[in-house]
Short mmCIF file of C-alpha atoms and ligand atoms in Angstrom, two decimals:
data_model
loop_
_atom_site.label_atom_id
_atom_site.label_comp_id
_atom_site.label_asym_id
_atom_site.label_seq_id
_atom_site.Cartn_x
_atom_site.Cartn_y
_atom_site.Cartn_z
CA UNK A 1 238.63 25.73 -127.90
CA UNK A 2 241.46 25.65 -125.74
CA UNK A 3 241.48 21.88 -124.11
CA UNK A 4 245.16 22.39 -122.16
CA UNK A 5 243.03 21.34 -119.02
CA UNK A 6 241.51 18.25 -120.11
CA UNK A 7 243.49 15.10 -119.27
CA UNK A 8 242.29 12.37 -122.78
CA UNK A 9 243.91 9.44 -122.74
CA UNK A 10 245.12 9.30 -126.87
CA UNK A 11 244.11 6.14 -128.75
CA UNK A 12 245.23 4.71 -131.88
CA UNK A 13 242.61 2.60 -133.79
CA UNK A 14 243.46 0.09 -136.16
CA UNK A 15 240.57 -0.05 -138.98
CA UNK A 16 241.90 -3.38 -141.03
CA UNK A 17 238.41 -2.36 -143.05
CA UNK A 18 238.20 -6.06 -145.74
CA UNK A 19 241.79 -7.52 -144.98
CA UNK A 20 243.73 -10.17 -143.14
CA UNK A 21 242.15 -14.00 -142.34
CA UNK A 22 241.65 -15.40 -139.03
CA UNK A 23 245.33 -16.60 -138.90
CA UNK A 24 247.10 -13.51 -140.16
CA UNK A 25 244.98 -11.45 -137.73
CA UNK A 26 246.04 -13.54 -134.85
CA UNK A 27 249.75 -13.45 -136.24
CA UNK A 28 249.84 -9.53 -136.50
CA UNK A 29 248.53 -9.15 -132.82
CA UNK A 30 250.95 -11.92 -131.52
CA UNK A 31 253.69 -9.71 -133.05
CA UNK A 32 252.14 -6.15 -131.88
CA UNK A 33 251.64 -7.36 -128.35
CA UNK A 34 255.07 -7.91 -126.29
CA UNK A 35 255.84 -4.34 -128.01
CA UNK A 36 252.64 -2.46 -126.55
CA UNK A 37 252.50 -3.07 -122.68
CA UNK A 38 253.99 0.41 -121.98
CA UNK A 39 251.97 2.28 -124.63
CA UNK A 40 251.11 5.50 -123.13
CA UNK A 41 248.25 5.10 -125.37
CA UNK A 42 245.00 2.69 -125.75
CA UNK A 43 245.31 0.67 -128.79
CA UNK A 44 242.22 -0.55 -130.89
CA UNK A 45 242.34 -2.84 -133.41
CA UNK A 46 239.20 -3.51 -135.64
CA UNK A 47 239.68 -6.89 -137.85
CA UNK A 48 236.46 -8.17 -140.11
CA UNK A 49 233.65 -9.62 -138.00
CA UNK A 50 235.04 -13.38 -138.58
CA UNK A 51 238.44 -12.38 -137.20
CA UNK A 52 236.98 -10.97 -134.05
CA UNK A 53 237.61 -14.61 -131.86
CA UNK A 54 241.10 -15.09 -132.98
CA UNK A 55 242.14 -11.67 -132.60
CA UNK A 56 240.32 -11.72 -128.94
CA UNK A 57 242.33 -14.52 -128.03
CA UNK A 58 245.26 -13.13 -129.33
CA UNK A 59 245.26 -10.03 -127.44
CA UNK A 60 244.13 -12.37 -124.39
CA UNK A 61 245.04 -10.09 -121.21
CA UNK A 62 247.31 -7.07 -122.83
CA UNK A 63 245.85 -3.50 -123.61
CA UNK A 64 244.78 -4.14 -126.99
CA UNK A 65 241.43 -3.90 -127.31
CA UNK A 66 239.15 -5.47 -129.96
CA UNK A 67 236.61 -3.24 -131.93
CA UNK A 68 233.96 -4.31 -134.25
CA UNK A 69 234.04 -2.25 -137.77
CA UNK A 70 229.73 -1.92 -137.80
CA UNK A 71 226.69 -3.58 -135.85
CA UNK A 72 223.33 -3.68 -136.29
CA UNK A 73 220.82 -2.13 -134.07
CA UNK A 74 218.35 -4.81 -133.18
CA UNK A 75 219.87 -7.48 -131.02
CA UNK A 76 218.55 -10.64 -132.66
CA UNK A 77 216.14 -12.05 -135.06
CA UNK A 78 215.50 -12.67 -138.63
CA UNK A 79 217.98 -10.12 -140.36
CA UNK A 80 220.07 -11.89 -142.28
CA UNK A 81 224.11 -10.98 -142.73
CA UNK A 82 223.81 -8.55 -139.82
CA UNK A 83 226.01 -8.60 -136.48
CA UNK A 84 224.35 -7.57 -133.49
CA UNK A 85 226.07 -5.25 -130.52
CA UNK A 86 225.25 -7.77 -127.89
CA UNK A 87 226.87 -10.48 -130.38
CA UNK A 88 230.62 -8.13 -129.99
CA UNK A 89 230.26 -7.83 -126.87
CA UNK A 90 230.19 -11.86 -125.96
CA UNK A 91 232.81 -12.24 -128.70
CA UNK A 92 234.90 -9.99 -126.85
CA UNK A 93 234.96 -6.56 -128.65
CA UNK A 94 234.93 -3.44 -126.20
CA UNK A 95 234.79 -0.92 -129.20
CA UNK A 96 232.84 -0.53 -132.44
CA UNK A 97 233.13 1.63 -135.29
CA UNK A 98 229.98 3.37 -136.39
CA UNK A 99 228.99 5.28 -139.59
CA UNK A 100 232.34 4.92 -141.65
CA UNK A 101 232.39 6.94 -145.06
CA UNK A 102 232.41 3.91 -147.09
CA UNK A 103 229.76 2.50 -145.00
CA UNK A 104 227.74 5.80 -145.69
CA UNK A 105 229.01 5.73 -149.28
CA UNK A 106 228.12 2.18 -150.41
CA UNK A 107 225.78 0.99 -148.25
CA UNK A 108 223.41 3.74 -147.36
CA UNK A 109 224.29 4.78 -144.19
CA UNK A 110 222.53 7.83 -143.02
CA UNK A 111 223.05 9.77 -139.68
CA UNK A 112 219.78 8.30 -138.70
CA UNK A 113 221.00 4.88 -138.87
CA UNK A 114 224.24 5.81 -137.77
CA UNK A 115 222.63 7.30 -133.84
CA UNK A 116 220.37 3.76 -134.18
CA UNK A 117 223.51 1.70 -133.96
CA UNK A 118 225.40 4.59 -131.51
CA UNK A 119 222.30 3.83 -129.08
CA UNK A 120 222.71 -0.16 -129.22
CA UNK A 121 226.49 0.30 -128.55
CA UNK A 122 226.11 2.63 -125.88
CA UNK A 123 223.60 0.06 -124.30
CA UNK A 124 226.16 -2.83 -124.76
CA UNK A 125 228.49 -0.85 -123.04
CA UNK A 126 230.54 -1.28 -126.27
CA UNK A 127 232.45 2.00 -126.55
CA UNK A 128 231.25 4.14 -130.19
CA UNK A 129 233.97 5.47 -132.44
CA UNK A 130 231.61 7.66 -134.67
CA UNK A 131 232.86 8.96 -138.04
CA UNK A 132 232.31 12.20 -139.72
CA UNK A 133 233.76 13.60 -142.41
CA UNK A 134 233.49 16.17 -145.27
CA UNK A 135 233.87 14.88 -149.37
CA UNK A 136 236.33 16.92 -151.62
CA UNK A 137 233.21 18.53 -152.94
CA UNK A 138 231.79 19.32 -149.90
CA UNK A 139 235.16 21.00 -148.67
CA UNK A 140 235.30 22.94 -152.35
CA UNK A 141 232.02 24.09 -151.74
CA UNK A 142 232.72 25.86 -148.14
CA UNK A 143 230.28 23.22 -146.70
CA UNK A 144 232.60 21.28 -144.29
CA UNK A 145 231.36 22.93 -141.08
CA UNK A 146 227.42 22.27 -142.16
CA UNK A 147 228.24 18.91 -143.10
CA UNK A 148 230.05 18.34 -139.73
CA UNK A 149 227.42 20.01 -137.52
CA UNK A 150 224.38 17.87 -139.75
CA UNK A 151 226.59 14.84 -139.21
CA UNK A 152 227.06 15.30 -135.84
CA UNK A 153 223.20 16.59 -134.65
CA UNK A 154 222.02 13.64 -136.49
CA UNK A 155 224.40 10.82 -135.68
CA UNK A 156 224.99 11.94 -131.92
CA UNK A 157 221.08 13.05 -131.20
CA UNK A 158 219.44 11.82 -128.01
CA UNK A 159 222.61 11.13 -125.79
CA UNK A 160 222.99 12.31 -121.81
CA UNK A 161 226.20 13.84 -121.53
CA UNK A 162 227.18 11.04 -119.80
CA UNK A 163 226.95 8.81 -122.63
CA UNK A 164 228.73 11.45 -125.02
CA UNK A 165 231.68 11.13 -122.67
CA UNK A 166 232.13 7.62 -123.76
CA UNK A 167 231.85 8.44 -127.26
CA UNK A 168 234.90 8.58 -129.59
CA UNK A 169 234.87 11.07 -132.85
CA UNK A 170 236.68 10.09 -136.02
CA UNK A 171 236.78 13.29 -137.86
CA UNK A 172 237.90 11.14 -141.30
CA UNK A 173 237.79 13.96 -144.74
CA UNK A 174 236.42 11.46 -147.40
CA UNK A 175 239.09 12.97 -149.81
CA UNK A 176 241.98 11.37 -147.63
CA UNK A 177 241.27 8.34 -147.01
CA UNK A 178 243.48 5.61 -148.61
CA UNK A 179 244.51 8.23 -151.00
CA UNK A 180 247.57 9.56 -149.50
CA UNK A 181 246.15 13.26 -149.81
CA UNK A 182 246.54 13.81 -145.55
CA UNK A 183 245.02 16.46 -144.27
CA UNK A 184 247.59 19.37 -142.78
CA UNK A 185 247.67 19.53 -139.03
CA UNK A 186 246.38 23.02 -139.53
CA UNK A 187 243.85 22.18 -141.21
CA UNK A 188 242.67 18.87 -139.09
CA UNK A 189 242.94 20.70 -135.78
CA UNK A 190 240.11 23.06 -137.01
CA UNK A 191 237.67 20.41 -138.05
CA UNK A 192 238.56 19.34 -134.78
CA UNK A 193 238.16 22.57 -132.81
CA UNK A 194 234.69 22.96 -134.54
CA UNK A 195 233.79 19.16 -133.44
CA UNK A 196 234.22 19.90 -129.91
CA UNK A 197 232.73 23.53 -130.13
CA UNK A 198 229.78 21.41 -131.28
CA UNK A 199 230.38 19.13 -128.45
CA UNK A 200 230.29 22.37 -125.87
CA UNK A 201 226.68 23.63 -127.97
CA UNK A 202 224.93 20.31 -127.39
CA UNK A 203 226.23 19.26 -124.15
CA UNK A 204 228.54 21.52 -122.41
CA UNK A 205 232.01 22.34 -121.97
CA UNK A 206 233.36 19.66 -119.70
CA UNK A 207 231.94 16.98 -121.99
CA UNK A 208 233.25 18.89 -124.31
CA UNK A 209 237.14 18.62 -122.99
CA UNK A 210 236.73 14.92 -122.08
CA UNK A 211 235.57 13.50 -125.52
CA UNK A 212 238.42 11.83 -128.10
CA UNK A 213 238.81 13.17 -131.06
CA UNK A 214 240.54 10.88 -133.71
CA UNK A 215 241.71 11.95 -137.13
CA UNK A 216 241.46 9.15 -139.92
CA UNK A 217 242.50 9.93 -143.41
CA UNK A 218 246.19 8.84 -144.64
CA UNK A 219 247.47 8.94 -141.09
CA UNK A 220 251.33 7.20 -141.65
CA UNK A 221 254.39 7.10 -139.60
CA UNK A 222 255.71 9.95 -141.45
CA UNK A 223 253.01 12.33 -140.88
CA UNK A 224 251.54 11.34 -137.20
CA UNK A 225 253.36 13.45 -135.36
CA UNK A 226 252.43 16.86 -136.98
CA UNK A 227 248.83 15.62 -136.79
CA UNK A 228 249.22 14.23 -133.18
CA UNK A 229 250.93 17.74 -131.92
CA UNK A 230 247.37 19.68 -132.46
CA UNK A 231 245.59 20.35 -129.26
CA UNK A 232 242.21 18.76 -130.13
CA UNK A 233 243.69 15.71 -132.18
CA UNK A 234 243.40 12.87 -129.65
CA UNK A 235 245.09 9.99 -131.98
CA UNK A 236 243.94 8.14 -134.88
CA UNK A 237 241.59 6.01 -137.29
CA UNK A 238 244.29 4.31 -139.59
CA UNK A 239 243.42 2.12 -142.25
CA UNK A 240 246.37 1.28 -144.83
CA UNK A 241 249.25 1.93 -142.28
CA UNK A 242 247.78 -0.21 -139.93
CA UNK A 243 248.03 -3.33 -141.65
CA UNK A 244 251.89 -3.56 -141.28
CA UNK A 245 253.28 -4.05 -137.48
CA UNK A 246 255.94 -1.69 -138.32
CA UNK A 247 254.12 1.12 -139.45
CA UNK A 248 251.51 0.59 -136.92
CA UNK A 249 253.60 0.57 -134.08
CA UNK A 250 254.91 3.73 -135.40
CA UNK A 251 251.93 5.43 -134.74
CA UNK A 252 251.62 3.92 -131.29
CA UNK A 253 254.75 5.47 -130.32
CA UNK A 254 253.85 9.04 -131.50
CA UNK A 255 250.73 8.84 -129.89
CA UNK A 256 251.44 10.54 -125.94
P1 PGA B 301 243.48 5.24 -144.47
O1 PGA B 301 242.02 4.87 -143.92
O2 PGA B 301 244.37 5.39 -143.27
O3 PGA B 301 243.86 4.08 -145.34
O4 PGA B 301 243.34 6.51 -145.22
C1 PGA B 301 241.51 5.50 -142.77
C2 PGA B 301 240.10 5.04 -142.51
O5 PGA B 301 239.34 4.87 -143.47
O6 PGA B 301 239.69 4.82 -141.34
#
């Protein structure tokens, strides 16, 4: 779908997934911040849950914003280990990432619970960035456009088009994540295409054109800006290049 029309802001997302302390979360933002203020890009960083208050305070006033990496439906109550949306949102967090392959891979995350949690952020006002994403096999098998459309009619069922507009898509290929196997522009932009075409089916066009698309999988400074010239590729979900400052304000630079 052509999307020349549509004015989306890009947005590179930090996912630190199980690194960094309190203190060297802090430090990295410290040393990100004074080097962000004209970004023509929103910036998202997502530290572990007990790094959420430093990094809050760290980004104080500037345009980083400060995502959770998972919540938990319910808002309290006896369910031990969990972190509840309305508990992000007093601790600061204006994002949260939802339904991340290796949360669907090693802790049982289904679309079902993934569209519980998308409801409690949406009522937290917490802005979603919802993952999907195809496994090597999957992709060998000619499935990647049922598992997207499964993924996606499950995870993103129930919403007013209103709400999808304040959704953010990850489309993150299992197979390239943290494994340095990107996928080719080409072949990202038509995941991403067929994302938004499902988008258009469910809701309707103008939702459709409005909605960020992220790609997560590898993204690096050396291969952003093939990935980041595709029409429907609307930034990224970075894990391993975001740890560094360097590398990550790379990627802030080539998004525009
Ligand atoms: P990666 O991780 O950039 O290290 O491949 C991306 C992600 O899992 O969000």
């Amino acid at each position: 779908m052509s999307t020349t029309e549509s004015s989306r802001r890009p947005l590179m997302a930090a996912n630190w997934k199980m690194h960094k302390t309190p203190a060297e979360s802090a430090a990295f933002i410290e040393q990100l911040r004074p080097q962000v203020n004209d970004a023509a890009c929103d910036i998202v960083v997502a530290p572990p849950f007990v790094c959420i208050p430093a990094a809050v305070h760290a980004a104080g006033d500037s345009v980083i914003a400060i995502s959770g990496q998972n919540l938990f439906w319910e808002t309290s109550g006896a369910y031990t280990g969990e972190v509840s949306g309305a508990m992000l949102q007093a601790a600061g967090c204006r994002y949260v990432i939802i339904g991340h392959s290796e949360r669907r891979q090693y802790f049982q995350e289904t679309d079902e619970t993934v569209n519980r949690r998308l409801q409690a952020a949406l009522k937290m006002a917490l802005i979603p960035i919802v993952c999907v994403g195809e496994t090597l096999q999957e992709r060998e098998a000619g499935q990647t456009e049922a598992v997207l459309s499964r993924q996606f009619e499950g995870g993103l069922r129930g919403l007013s088009a209103a709400e999808m507009q304040n959704v953010v898509i990850a489309y993150e290929p299992v197979w390239a994540i943290g494994t340095g196997r990107t996928a080719s522009p080409e072949m990202a932009q038509e995941a991403h295409a067929f994302l938004r075409g499902c988008i258009a089916r469910q809701f309707d066009t103008r939702t459709a054109a409005k909605v960020r698309i992220l790609y997560g999988g590898s993204v690096k400074p050396d291969n952003v800006a093939g990935l980041m010239a595709q029409a429907d590729i609307d930034g990224g979900l970075v894990g391993g290049a975001s740890l560094q400052v360097d590398s990550f304000l790379a990627l802030v630079k080539a998004a525009r």
